[in-house]
């Protein structure tokens, strides 16, 4: 697909120099360009993980479609979850330009050989969670993803531009749901606060471990795949969220959260990184359930995909 | 290798827009409180408002209940493209339901369930979420669990063929709201029928297993077919007064369209006993299948827990 098997060592040095020069100039690598194998495999890992997150992320919100409390909210939620399927589709397509098929990627997800965002291993327990996921989880995702619009691999960067635009109105919709509920009854306000309390720390974990413990960050930044460190993005998210929480009338469950005049940023506490490790390793509240759901949908659909293939071949 | 500008302006603006500013860029704005805003809701001369409302509930409930069922495919479809397509169909029907229930409420406020004084629940939501099972007027075809993808495609083919024939005629309704809803709905449901028809053919001609499942699916769906064309007295009045369609007049056309799909697919029209009525009443008369109560229990649970809730 990319690296031709016939290149000699001398050619490879030249190719690598040309590749490095493209990265240096902040230009984009395209599918037909030569690229180092580790760049390719790092991208496959990252894009696939992102695509899987979109697809697994359909489940916690999909959990509330049937119970959405108004016709308008039901339409908004259904359309949002549908957008996530669309994001999964473009990201799998971007990944396919690197020579891995959607079938293979789905199998790797189901078999636990590739990961997805740990946030989706938390359950959705009230309708307010639909709003909180939009506001905080999509908000954190946007902070992570906006810099990826400029990532060095062309198909990924272009997919991310569209994904970010859609994620930004999902965030707005989530915030708008919470703001509306805050104007409702005392029970609704309590529901919003409880949901925010439950999702705040997992949202902060979405940026990954502290920089000191993030093994992949340095190489990914050198290649222009990643543009900001985990801690930089986490800080940006906290700074962005605090005024939004104030406008909404909710608090975050962090006694250490305070404005630091000297730094020009908020100080804040650390999430429970042991819990993070446990969830990443498969021991979160919903890991098994999410994968079982995806595996069941995929297996149940196998005969339909086989029928479509057989029909297309007979028709050809 | 096109040059990528390294300044952040294009992308940072994505979340700049999140705090305040112009609402028009959002897919679902915060400003559409009344689904019929700006529409002339005057009732034509000679039209009985309560019959008009009852008729709107019938067509609205078909769309609402079927949308609810189809939305249950979300994250469960055989492939992402079908997850997206089924969500689209569910969204189209949900949009039709919202307009039809709003029309019912505007035509005759007496159909709207009573809520505590000061409740902010809009009338179309009161109809969807606070009405009891016997008040629902949908045909029973839209109620059962989805079953597998073959059952779903068989049911979608039958339902969308029926609804398309109905909406095509309803475009001539003397009720301007119904005529407008039908004009919009025809385009949507034509796609639903096309999608179901293509899958019907694919499954019929795909593999042995897909054909076996499709035939079983069609047999499961078919016993509720005749009910679609039974004329309820509200539908007779709707046709007489010029705002609605007598469904018995659709049977031939729907039969011909389905026959074409079945013949192309090499499938025989099932010869199966039809599901009976309950004391002479079917879905249009508020007599439903056993699963309907559970469907409504799930759909209405959050709304009913918060009759004063603002969503």
Coordinates of C-alpha atoms in Angstrom, one line a residue:
Chain A
X1 CA 0.0 0.0 0.0
X2 CA 2.7 2.5 1.0
X3 CA 6.2 1.4 1.6
X4 CA 7.3 -0.5 -1.6
X5 CA 9.0 -3.8 -0.7
X6 CA 11.7 -3.2 -3.3
X7 CA 13.3 0.0 -1.9
X8 CA 16.9 -0.5 -1.0
X9 CA 18.5 0.9 2.2
X10 CA 19.9 3.9 0.2
X11 CA 16.5 4.7 -1.3
X12 CA 14.9 4.4 2.1
X13 CA 17.3 7.1 3.6
X14 CA 16.3 9.4 0.8
X15 CA 12.6 8.6 1.2
X16 CA 12.8 9.2 4.9
X17 CA 14.6 12.6 4.4
X18 CA 11.8 13.6 2.0
X19 CA 9.1 12.5 4.5
X20 CA 10.8 14.4 7.3
X21 CA 11.0 17.5 5.2
X22 CA 7.2 17.3 4.5
X23 CA 6.6 17.0 8.3
X24 CA 9.0 19.8 8.9
X25 CA 7.1 22.1 6.5
X26 CA 3.8 21.2 8.2
X27 CA 2.5 19.8 4.9
X28 CA 0.4 16.7 4.6
X29 CA 1.3 13.1 3.9
X30 CA -1.2 11.5 1.5
X31 CA -2.1 7.8 1.1
X32 CA 0.2 7.2 -1.9
X33 CA 3.2 8.9 -0.4
X34 CA 6.0 6.8 1.2
X35 CA 5.9 6.7 5.0
X36 CA 7.8 4.9 7.7
X37 CA 6.1 1.7 8.8
X38 CA 5.9 2.9 12.4
X39 CA 4.2 6.2 11.3
X40 CA 1.7 4.0 9.4
X41 CA 1.1 1.7 12.3
X42 CA 0.8 4.5 14.8
X43 CA -1.8 6.2 12.6
X44 CA -3.8 3.0 12.2
X45 CA -3.8 2.6 16.0
X46 CA -4.9 6.1 16.6
X47 CA -7.5 6.5 13.9
X48 CA -9.0 3.0 14.6
X49 CA -9.2 3.8 18.3
X50 CA -11.0 7.0 17.4
X51 CA -13.4 5.3 15.0
X52 CA -14.1 2.6 17.6
X53 CA -14.8 5.3 20.2
X54 CA -17.5 6.8 17.9
X55 CA -19.1 3.4 17.4
X56 CA -19.0 2.3 21.0
X57 CA -20.0 5.8 22.0
X58 CA -23.4 5.2 20.3
X59 CA -24.3 2.8 23.1
X60 CA -24.4 4.9 26.2
X61 CA -26.4 7.6 24.5
X62 CA -28.5 5.2 22.5
X63 CA -29.5 3.8 25.9
X64 CA -31.8 6.8 26.2
X65 CA -33.4 7.2 22.8
X66 CA -36.4 5.1 23.6
X67 CA -37.0 7.1 26.8
X68 CA -36.3 10.6 25.6
X69 CA -38.9 12.8 27.4
X70 CA -40.0 15.0 24.5
X71 CA -40.4 14.6 20.7
X72 CA -37.8 17.3 20.1
X73 CA -35.3 15.7 22.4
X74 CA -35.9 12.4 20.9
X75 CA -35.1 13.7 17.4
X76 CA -32.0 15.6 18.6
X77 CA -30.7 12.5 20.4
X78 CA -31.4 10.1 17.6
X79 CA -29.7 12.5 15.1
X80 CA -26.7 12.8 17.3
X81 CA -26.2 9.1 17.7
X82 CA -26.6 8.8 14.0
X83 CA -23.9 11.4 13.5
X84 CA -21.6 9.2 15.6
X85 CA -22.2 6.3 13.2
X86 CA -21.3 8.7 10.4
X87 CA -18.1 9.8 12.2
X88 CA -17.2 6.1 12.6
X89 CA -17.7 5.6 8.9
X90 CA -15.4 8.4 7.8
X91 CA -12.7 7.5 10.3
X92 CA -12.8 3.8 9.2
X93 CA -12.6 5.1 5.6
X94 CA -9.5 7.2 6.6
X95 CA -8.0 4.1 8.2
X96 CA -8.7 2.0 5.1
X97 CA -6.4 4.3 3.1
X98 CA -3.6 2.9 5.3
X99 CA -4.4 -0.6 4.1
X100 CA -6.6 -2.1 6.8
X101 CA -10.3 -2.9 6.1
X102 CA -13.3 -2.1 8.2
X103 CA -13.9 -5.8 8.8
X104 CA -10.4 -6.3 10.2
X105 CA -10.7 -3.2 12.4
X106 CA -14.1 -4.3 13.8
X107 CA -12.7 -7.7 14.6
X108 CA -9.7 -6.2 16.4
X109 CA -12.2 -4.1 18.5
X110 CA -14.3 -7.1 19.3
X111 CA -11.3 -9.2 20.2
X112 CA -9.9 -6.5 22.4
X113 CA -6.8 -6.0 20.3
X114 CA -7.6 -2.3 19.7
X115 CA -9.0 0.2 22.3
X116 CA -11.6 2.9 22.4
X117 CA -12.1 5.9 24.6
X118 CA -12.5 4.7 28.2
X119 CA -15.2 7.3 28.9
X120 CA -17.8 5.0 27.2
X121 CA -17.2 2.4 29.8
X122 CA -19.2 4.5 32.2
X123 CA -23.0 4.0 32.4
X124 CA -25.6 6.5 31.5
X125 CA -28.0 6.6 34.5
X126 CA -30.3 9.5 33.9
X127 CA -31.6 11.7 31.0
X128 CA -29.3 14.4 32.3
X129 CA -26.4 12.2 31.2
X130 CA -27.3 12.9 27.6
X131 CA -26.7 16.5 28.2
X132 CA -23.6 16.0 30.3
X133 CA -22.0 13.7 27.7
X134 CA -22.7 16.4 25.0
X135 CA -21.3 19.2 27.2
X136 CA -18.3 17.6 29.0
X137 CA -17.5 14.5 27.0
X138 CA -17.9 16.0 23.6
X139 CA -16.3 19.1 24.9
X140 CA -13.2 17.2 26.0
X141 CA -13.3 15.3 22.7
X142 CA -13.3 18.6 20.8
X143 CA -10.3 19.8 22.8
X144 CA -8.5 16.6 21.8
X145 CA -9.7 16.6 18.2
X146 CA -9.5 20.2 17.1
X147 CA -5.7 20.1 16.8
X148 CA -6.0 16.9 14.8
X149 CA -7.6 18.9 12.0
X150 CA -4.0 19.9 11.3
X151 CA -2.5 16.5 11.8
X152 CA 0.1 15.4 9.2
X153 CA -1.9 12.6 7.6
X154 CA -4.2 14.2 5.0
X155 CA -7.3 11.8 5.1
X156 CA -7.3 11.9 8.9
X157 CA -7.1 15.7 9.1
X158 CA -9.8 16.2 6.6
X159 CA -12.1 13.7 8.4
X160 CA -11.5 15.5 11.6
X161 CA -12.5 18.9 10.2
X162 CA -16.0 17.5 9.6
X163 CA -16.1 15.5 12.8
X164 CA -15.2 18.6 14.8
X165 CA -17.9 20.8 13.2
X166 CA -20.5 18.2 14.1
X167 CA -19.1 17.6 17.6
X168 CA -19.3 21.3 18.3
X169 CA -23.0 21.4 17.8
X170 CA -23.4 18.2 19.8
X171 CA -21.6 20.0 22.6
X172 CA -24.0 23.0 22.2
X173 CA -27.0 20.7 22.2
X174 CA -25.9 19.0 25.3
X175 CA -25.3 22.3 27.1
X176 CA -28.6 23.5 25.9
X177 CA -30.4 20.5 27.3
X178 CA -28.8 21.0 30.7
X179 CA -29.5 24.7 30.6
X180 CA -33.2 23.9 29.9
X181 CA -33.4 21.4 32.7
X182 CA -31.8 23.9 35.1
X183 CA -34.8 26.2 34.3
X184 CA -37.2 23.3 35.2
X185 CA -38.0 21.6 38.5
X186 CA -35.8 21.1 41.6
X187 CA -35.7 17.4 40.7
X188 CA -34.3 18.2 37.3
X189 CA -31.7 20.6 38.7
X190 CA -30.6 17.8 41.1
X191 CA -30.5 15.4 38.2
X192 CA -28.1 17.7 36.3
X193 CA -25.8 18.3 39.3
X194 CA -25.6 14.5 40.0
X195 CA -24.8 13.8 36.4
X196 CA -22.1 16.5 36.3
X197 CA -20.6 15.1 39.5
X198 CA -20.4 11.6 38.1
X199 CA -18.9 12.6 34.7
X200 CA -16.4 15.4 35.7
X201 CA -13.5 13.1 36.7
X202 CA -13.9 10.6 33.8
X203 CA -14.1 13.6 31.4
X204 CA -10.7 14.8 32.7
X205 CA -9.3 11.3 32.2
X206 CA -10.2 11.5 28.5
X207 CA -7.0 13.5 27.9
X208 CA -5.0 10.5 28.9
X209 CA -2.4 10.0 31.6
X210 CA -0.2 12.9 32.8
X211 CA 2.6 13.8 30.3
X212 CA 5.2 12.2 32.5
X213 CA 3.4 8.8 32.1
X214 CA 2.4 9.0 28.4
X215 CA 4.6 6.7 26.4
X216 CA 3.4 7.6 22.9
X217 CA 3.2 11.3 23.1
X218 CA 6.8 12.3 22.2
X219 CA 7.0 10.4 18.9
X220 CA 3.5 11.3 17.9
X221 CA 4.3 15.0 18.4
X222 CA 7.5 14.7 16.4
X223 CA 5.6 13.2 13.5
X224 CA 2.9 15.9 13.7
X225 CA 0.3 13.3 14.4
X226 CA -0.4 14.8 17.8
X227 CA 0.0 18.5 18.3
X228 CA -0.5 19.2 22.1
X229 CA 0.4 17.2 25.2
X230 CA -2.3 15.6 27.4
X231 CA -1.7 18.0 30.2
X232 CA -1.9 21.1 27.9
X233 CA -5.2 19.9 26.5
X234 CA -6.6 19.0 30.0
X235 CA -5.7 22.5 31.2
X236 CA -7.5 24.1 28.2
X237 CA -10.6 22.0 28.9
X238 CA -10.8 23.0 32.5
X239 CA -10.3 26.6 31.7
X240 CA -13.0 26.4 29.1
X241 CA -15.5 24.5 31.3
X242 CA -15.4 26.5 34.5
X243 CA -17.2 29.6 33.1
X244 CA -19.7 27.4 31.3
X245 CA -20.5 25.6 34.6
X246 CA -21.0 28.9 36.3
X247 CA -23.4 30.1 33.6
X248 CA -25.3 26.8 34.0
X249 CA -25.4 27.0 37.8
X250 CA -23.6 23.8 38.6
X251 CA -20.4 23.0 40.4
X252 CA -17.6 20.6 39.7
X253 CA -16.7 18.1 42.5
X254 CA -13.1 19.3 43.0
X255 CA -12.2 21.3 46.1
X256 CA -8.8 22.1 44.6
X257 CA -10.4 23.8 41.6
X258 CA -9.4 27.5 41.8
X259 CA -8.2 30.3 39.5
X260 CA -4.5 30.9 39.6
X261 CA -3.8 34.6 38.8
X262 CA -0.1 34.1 38.3
X263 CA -0.4 31.2 35.8
X264 CA -3.5 32.7 34.1
X265 CA -5.1 29.2 34.4
X266 CA -7.2 27.2 36.9
X267 CA -5.5 24.9 39.3
X268 CA -7.3 21.6 39.7
X269 CA -7.0 18.2 41.4
X270 CA -6.0 15.0 39.8
X271 CA -8.4 12.3 38.7
X272 CA -8.1 8.9 40.3
X273 CA -5.5 7.4 38.0
X274 CA -5.8 4.0 39.5
X275 CA -9.4 3.9 38.4
X276 CA -8.3 5.1 35.0
X277 CA -5.9 2.2 34.7
X278 CA -8.5 -0.2 35.8
X279 CA -11.0 1.0 33.2
X280 CA -8.3 1.0 30.5
X281 CA -7.4 -2.6 31.4
X282 CA -11.0 -3.7 31.0
X283 CA -12.3 -3.4 34.6
X284 CA -14.6 -0.5 34.2
X285 CA -18.3 -0.6 34.9
X286 CA -19.4 -1.3 31.3
X287 CA -16.3 -2.6 29.4
X288 CA -17.7 -6.2 28.9
X289 CA -21.2 -5.0 28.2
X290 CA -20.1 -2.5 25.4
X291 CA -17.9 -5.1 23.6
X292 CA -20.6 -7.8 24.0
X293 CA -23.2 -5.4 22.4
X294 CA -20.9 -4.6 19.5
X295 CA -20.0 -8.2 19.0
X296 CA -23.6 -9.3 19.0
X297 CA -24.7 -6.6 16.5
X298 CA -21.8 -7.6 14.2
X299 CA -22.4 -11.3 14.5
X300 CA -26.2 -10.9 14.1
X301 CA -25.6 -8.9 11.0
X302 CA -23.2 -11.4 9.4
X303 CA -25.9 -13.2 7.4
X304 CA -27.1 -9.8 6.0
X305 CA -23.6 -8.8 4.9
X306 CA -23.1 -12.2 3.3
X307 CA -26.4 -11.9 1.5
X308 CA -25.5 -8.4 0.2
X309 CA -22.1 -9.7 -1.1
X310 CA -23.7 -12.8 -2.7
X311 CA -26.4 -10.6 -4.4
X312 CA -23.8 -8.1 -5.7
X313 CA -21.7 -10.9 -7.1
X314 CA -24.6 -12.7 -8.8
X315 CA -25.7 -9.3 -10.2
X316 CA -22.2 -8.5 -11.6
Chain B
X1 CA 0.9 17.7 -0.8
X2 CA -1.2 20.8 -0.2
X3 CA 0.2 23.3 2.3
X4 CA -1.6 23.4 5.6
X5 CA -1.8 26.7 7.3
X6 CA -0.4 26.4 10.7
X7 CA -2.3 29.1 12.4
X8 CA -5.3 28.0 14.5
X9 CA -7.9 30.4 13.3
X10 CA -9.9 28.0 11.2
X11 CA -10.1 25.3 13.9
X12 CA -10.1 27.2 17.1
X13 CA -13.3 28.9 16.0
X14 CA -15.0 25.5 16.3
X15 CA -15.3 26.0 20.1
X16 CA -15.3 29.8 20.1
X17 CA -18.8 29.5 18.9
X18 CA -20.0 27.5 21.9
X19 CA -20.5 30.4 24.2
X20 CA -23.2 32.7 22.9
X21 CA -23.4 34.3 19.5
X22 CA -25.4 33.3 16.4
X23 CA -27.8 30.4 16.8
X24 CA -28.3 29.8 13.2
X25 CA -25.3 27.6 12.7
X26 CA -26.7 24.8 15.0
X27 CA -28.6 21.9 13.4
X28 CA -31.3 22.0 16.1
X29 CA -31.7 25.5 17.3
X30 CA -33.2 26.5 20.6
X31 CA -35.9 28.6 19.0
X32 CA -38.5 26.2 17.5
X33 CA -41.0 26.0 20.3
X34 CA -44.1 25.5 18.2
X35 CA -43.8 23.0 15.4
X36 CA -46.7 24.6 13.5
X37 CA -45.3 28.2 13.9
X38 CA -46.2 30.3 10.8
X39 CA -48.6 27.7 9.4
X40 CA -52.2 28.6 8.7
X41 CA -54.2 26.3 11.1
X42 CA -57.7 27.5 10.1
X43 CA -60.1 24.6 9.8
X44 CA -61.8 24.4 6.4
X45 CA -65.6 24.8 6.2
X46 CA -67.5 21.6 6.6
X47 CA -64.7 19.9 8.5
X48 CA -65.6 18.5 12.0
X49 CA -62.7 19.6 14.2
X50 CA -62.9 16.6 16.5
X51 CA -62.9 14.2 13.5
X52 CA -59.9 16.0 12.1
X53 CA -58.0 15.7 15.4
X54 CA -58.9 12.0 15.7
X55 CA -57.7 11.4 12.2
X56 CA -54.4 13.2 12.8
X57 CA -53.8 11.1 15.8
X58 CA -54.2 7.9 13.7
X59 CA -51.6 9.0 11.1
X60 CA -49.4 10.6 13.8
X61 CA -49.5 7.5 16.0
X62 CA -48.5 5.2 13.1
X63 CA -45.5 7.4 12.6
X64 CA -44.6 7.8 16.3
X65 CA -44.8 4.1 17.2
X66 CA -43.0 2.9 14.1
X67 CA -40.3 5.5 14.5
X68 CA -39.8 4.4 18.1
X69 CA -39.4 0.8 17.0
X70 CA -37.0 1.6 14.1
X71 CA -34.9 3.8 16.4
X72 CA -34.2 0.6 18.4
X73 CA -32.0 -0.5 15.6
X74 CA -29.5 2.2 16.5
X75 CA -26.1 0.6 17.3
X76 CA -27.6 -2.8 16.4
X77 CA -27.7 -2.8 12.5
X78 CA -25.8 -5.2 10.3
X79 CA -23.5 -2.4 9.1
X80 CA -23.0 1.3 9.7
X81 CA -24.7 2.4 6.5
X82 CA -27.9 0.6 7.6
X83 CA -27.6 2.0 11.1
X84 CA -27.6 5.4 9.5
X85 CA -30.4 4.6 7.1
X86 CA -32.7 3.2 9.7
X87 CA -32.1 6.2 11.9
X88 CA -32.9 8.5 9.0
X89 CA -36.2 6.7 8.5
X90 CA -37.0 6.9 12.2
X91 CA -36.2 10.6 12.2
X92 CA -38.4 11.3 9.2
X93 CA -41.4 9.5 10.8
X94 CA -40.7 11.2 14.1
X95 CA -40.9 14.6 12.3
X96 CA -44.2 13.6 10.7
X97 CA -45.5 12.4 14.1
X98 CA -44.6 15.7 15.8
X99 CA -46.4 17.7 13.2
X100 CA -49.5 15.5 13.1
X101 CA -49.8 15.4 16.9
X102 CA -49.4 19.2 17.0
X103 CA -52.1 19.4 14.3
X104 CA -54.4 17.1 16.3
X105 CA -54.0 19.3 19.4
X106 CA -54.5 22.6 17.5
X107 CA -57.7 21.2 15.8
X108 CA -59.3 20.0 19.0
X109 CA -57.6 20.7 22.3
X110 CA -59.9 18.3 24.0
X111 CA -57.8 15.4 22.8
X112 CA -54.8 16.5 24.8
X113 CA -54.4 14.7 28.2
X114 CA -54.8 17.0 31.2
X115 CA -51.6 18.0 33.0
X116 CA -51.1 19.9 36.3
X117 CA -51.7 23.7 36.1
X118 CA -48.6 25.5 34.9
X119 CA -47.0 22.4 33.2
X120 CA -44.7 23.5 30.4
X121 CA -45.2 20.2 28.5
X122 CA -46.3 21.2 24.9
X123 CA -49.5 19.6 23.6
X124 CA -47.8 17.3 21.1
X125 CA -45.6 15.9 23.9
X126 CA -48.6 15.6 26.2
X127 CA -50.2 13.5 23.4
X128 CA -47.1 11.3 22.9
X129 CA -46.0 10.8 26.5
X130 CA -49.1 11.2 28.7
X131 CA -51.8 9.4 26.7
X132 CA -52.8 5.9 27.8
X133 CA -52.6 2.9 25.5
X134 CA -56.3 2.9 24.6
X135 CA -56.0 6.4 23.3
X136 CA -53.4 5.5 20.7
X137 CA -54.9 5.0 17.2
X138 CA -52.1 3.4 15.3
X139 CA -52.5 0.3 13.3
X140 CA -51.1 -2.8 15.0
X141 CA -48.6 -3.5 12.3
X142 CA -46.2 -0.9 13.7
X143 CA -46.2 -2.3 17.3
X144 CA -44.3 -5.7 17.4
X145 CA -40.7 -6.0 18.3
X146 CA -38.4 -5.5 15.3
X147 CA -37.3 -9.1 15.0
X148 CA -34.3 -9.7 12.8
X149 CA -33.3 -7.5 9.8
X150 CA -35.4 -9.6 7.4
X151 CA -38.6 -9.1 9.5
X152 CA -37.8 -5.4 9.8
X153 CA -37.4 -5.1 6.0
X154 CA -40.6 -7.0 5.3
X155 CA -42.5 -4.8 7.7
X156 CA -40.9 -1.6 6.4
X157 CA -41.8 -2.6 2.8
X158 CA -45.4 -3.2 3.7
X159 CA -45.7 -0.1 5.9
X160 CA -44.0 2.3 3.6
X161 CA -45.9 1.1 0.5
X162 CA -49.1 1.7 2.4
X163 CA -48.1 5.0 3.8
X164 CA -46.8 6.3 0.5
X165 CA -50.1 5.5 -1.2
X166 CA -51.9 7.2 1.6
X167 CA -49.7 10.4 1.7
X168 CA -49.9 10.7 -2.1
X169 CA -53.7 11.1 -1.8
X170 CA -53.5 13.2 1.3
X171 CA -51.6 15.9 -0.6
X172 CA -55.1 16.9 -1.9
X173 CA -56.5 17.3 1.6
X174 CA -58.7 20.3 2.2
X175 CA -56.8 20.8 5.4
X176 CA -53.8 22.9 4.5
X177 CA -51.7 21.4 7.3
X178 CA -52.4 17.8 6.4
X179 CA -51.7 18.6 2.7
X180 CA -48.4 20.2 3.6
X181 CA -47.3 17.3 5.9
X182 CA -48.3 14.9 3.1
X183 CA -46.3 16.8 0.5
X184 CA -43.2 16.7 2.6
X185 CA -43.8 13.1 3.7
X186 CA -44.2 11.7 0.2
X187 CA -40.6 12.4 -0.6
X188 CA -39.4 10.9 2.6
X189 CA -41.5 7.7 2.5
X190 CA -40.7 7.2 -1.2
X191 CA -37.1 6.7 0.0
X192 CA -38.2 4.4 2.8
X193 CA -40.0 2.2 0.3
X194 CA -37.1 2.2 -2.0
X195 CA -34.7 1.3 0.8
X196 CA -36.9 -1.6 2.0
X197 CA -37.6 -2.8 -1.6
X198 CA -33.9 -3.0 -2.4
X199 CA -33.1 -4.9 0.7
X200 CA -36.2 -7.2 0.1
X201 CA -34.8 -8.1 -3.3
X202 CA -31.2 -8.5 -2.0
X203 CA -32.3 -10.8 0.9
X204 CA -34.6 -12.8 -1.4
X205 CA -31.8 -13.4 -3.9
X206 CA -28.8 -13.3 -1.6
X207 CA -28.1 -16.6 0.2
X208 CA -30.2 -19.5 1.2
X209 CA -30.2 -18.2 4.8
X210 CA -31.3 -14.7 3.9
X211 CA -34.1 -16.1 1.7
X212 CA -35.3 -18.4 4.5
X213 CA -35.3 -15.5 7.0
X214 CA -37.1 -13.2 4.6
X215 CA -39.9 -15.6 3.9
X216 CA -40.2 -16.2 7.6
X217 CA -40.2 -12.4 8.2
X218 CA -42.9 -11.8 5.6
X219 CA -45.1 -14.5 7.1
X220 CA -44.7 -12.9 10.5
X221 CA -45.7 -9.4 9.2
X222 CA -48.5 -10.5 6.9
X223 CA -51.3 -11.3 9.4
X224 CA -51.6 -7.5 10.1
X225 CA -51.8 -6.6 6.5
X226 CA -55.6 -6.5 6.0
X227 CA -56.0 -4.2 9.0
X228 CA -54.3 -1.4 7.1
X229 CA -57.3 -1.3 4.7
X230 CA -60.2 -1.6 7.2
X231 CA -62.1 1.7 7.3
X232 CA -62.7 3.1 10.8
X233 CA -65.6 5.5 11.1
X234 CA -63.2 8.4 11.6
X235 CA -61.5 7.6 8.4
X236 CA -64.9 7.4 6.6
X237 CA -65.8 10.8 7.9
X238 CA -62.3 12.1 7.0
X239 CA -62.8 11.0 3.4
X240 CA -66.4 12.3 3.3
X241 CA -65.3 15.7 4.6
X242 CA -62.4 16.0 2.2
X243 CA -59.5 16.1 4.6
X244 CA -58.5 12.5 4.8
X245 CA -58.3 9.2 2.9
X246 CA -60.5 6.1 3.1
X247 CA -57.9 3.3 3.4
X248 CA -60.0 0.7 1.7
X249 CA -59.4 2.6 -1.5
X250 CA -55.6 2.0 -1.2
X251 CA -55.7 -1.8 -1.1
X252 CA -55.5 -2.3 -4.9
X253 CA -52.6 0.1 -5.4
X254 CA -50.6 -1.2 -2.5
X255 CA -51.3 -4.8 -3.6
X256 CA -50.0 -4.0 -7.1
X257 CA -46.8 -2.4 -5.9
X258 CA -46.1 -5.2 -3.4
X259 CA -46.8 -7.7 -6.1
X260 CA -44.1 -6.1 -8.3
X261 CA -41.5 -6.4 -5.5
X262 CA -42.5 -9.9 -4.7
X263 CA -42.5 -11.1 -8.3
X264 CA -39.1 -9.5 -9.0
X265 CA -37.8 -11.2 -5.8
X266 CA -39.4 -14.6 -6.7
X267 CA -41.5 -14.6 -3.6
X268 CA -45.2 -15.6 -3.3
X269 CA -47.7 -13.4 -1.6
X270 CA -48.4 -15.2 1.7
X271 CA -51.7 -17.0 2.2
X272 CA -52.0 -16.6 5.9
X273 CA -54.9 -16.1 8.3
X274 CA -55.2 -12.5 9.4
X275 CA -55.0 -11.3 13.0
X276 CA -58.5 -10.8 14.4
X277 CA -60.1 -7.8 16.0
X278 CA -61.0 -7.5 19.7
X279 CA -64.7 -7.0 20.1
X280 CA -64.7 -5.7 16.5
X281 CA -61.9 -3.2 17.3
X282 CA -58.4 -3.0 16.0
X283 CA -55.5 -0.5 16.4
X284 CA -57.5 2.4 15.0
X285 CA -60.1 1.8 17.7
X286 CA -57.5 1.7 20.5
X287 CA -57.2 -2.1 20.8
X288 CA -53.6 -3.0 20.5
X289 CA -51.3 -6.0 20.8
X290 CA -49.8 -7.1 24.2
X291 CA -46.4 -5.5 23.5
X292 CA -47.9 -2.0 23.1
X293 CA -48.2 -1.4 26.8
X294 CA -44.5 -2.2 27.3
X295 CA -43.5 -0.1 24.4
X296 CA -45.4 2.9 25.9
X297 CA -44.1 2.2 29.4
X298 CA -40.6 2.6 28.2
X299 CA -41.3 5.6 25.9
X300 CA -43.3 7.5 28.5
X301 CA -41.4 6.7 31.7
X302 CA -39.2 9.8 32.0
X303 CA -41.8 12.3 30.8
X304 CA -44.4 10.9 33.2
X305 CA -42.1 11.1 36.1
X306 CA -41.8 14.9 35.5
X307 CA -45.2 16.3 34.5
X308 CA -43.9 19.8 35.4
X309 CA -40.5 19.1 33.7
X310 CA -39.0 21.3 31.2
X311 CA -37.0 19.6 28.5

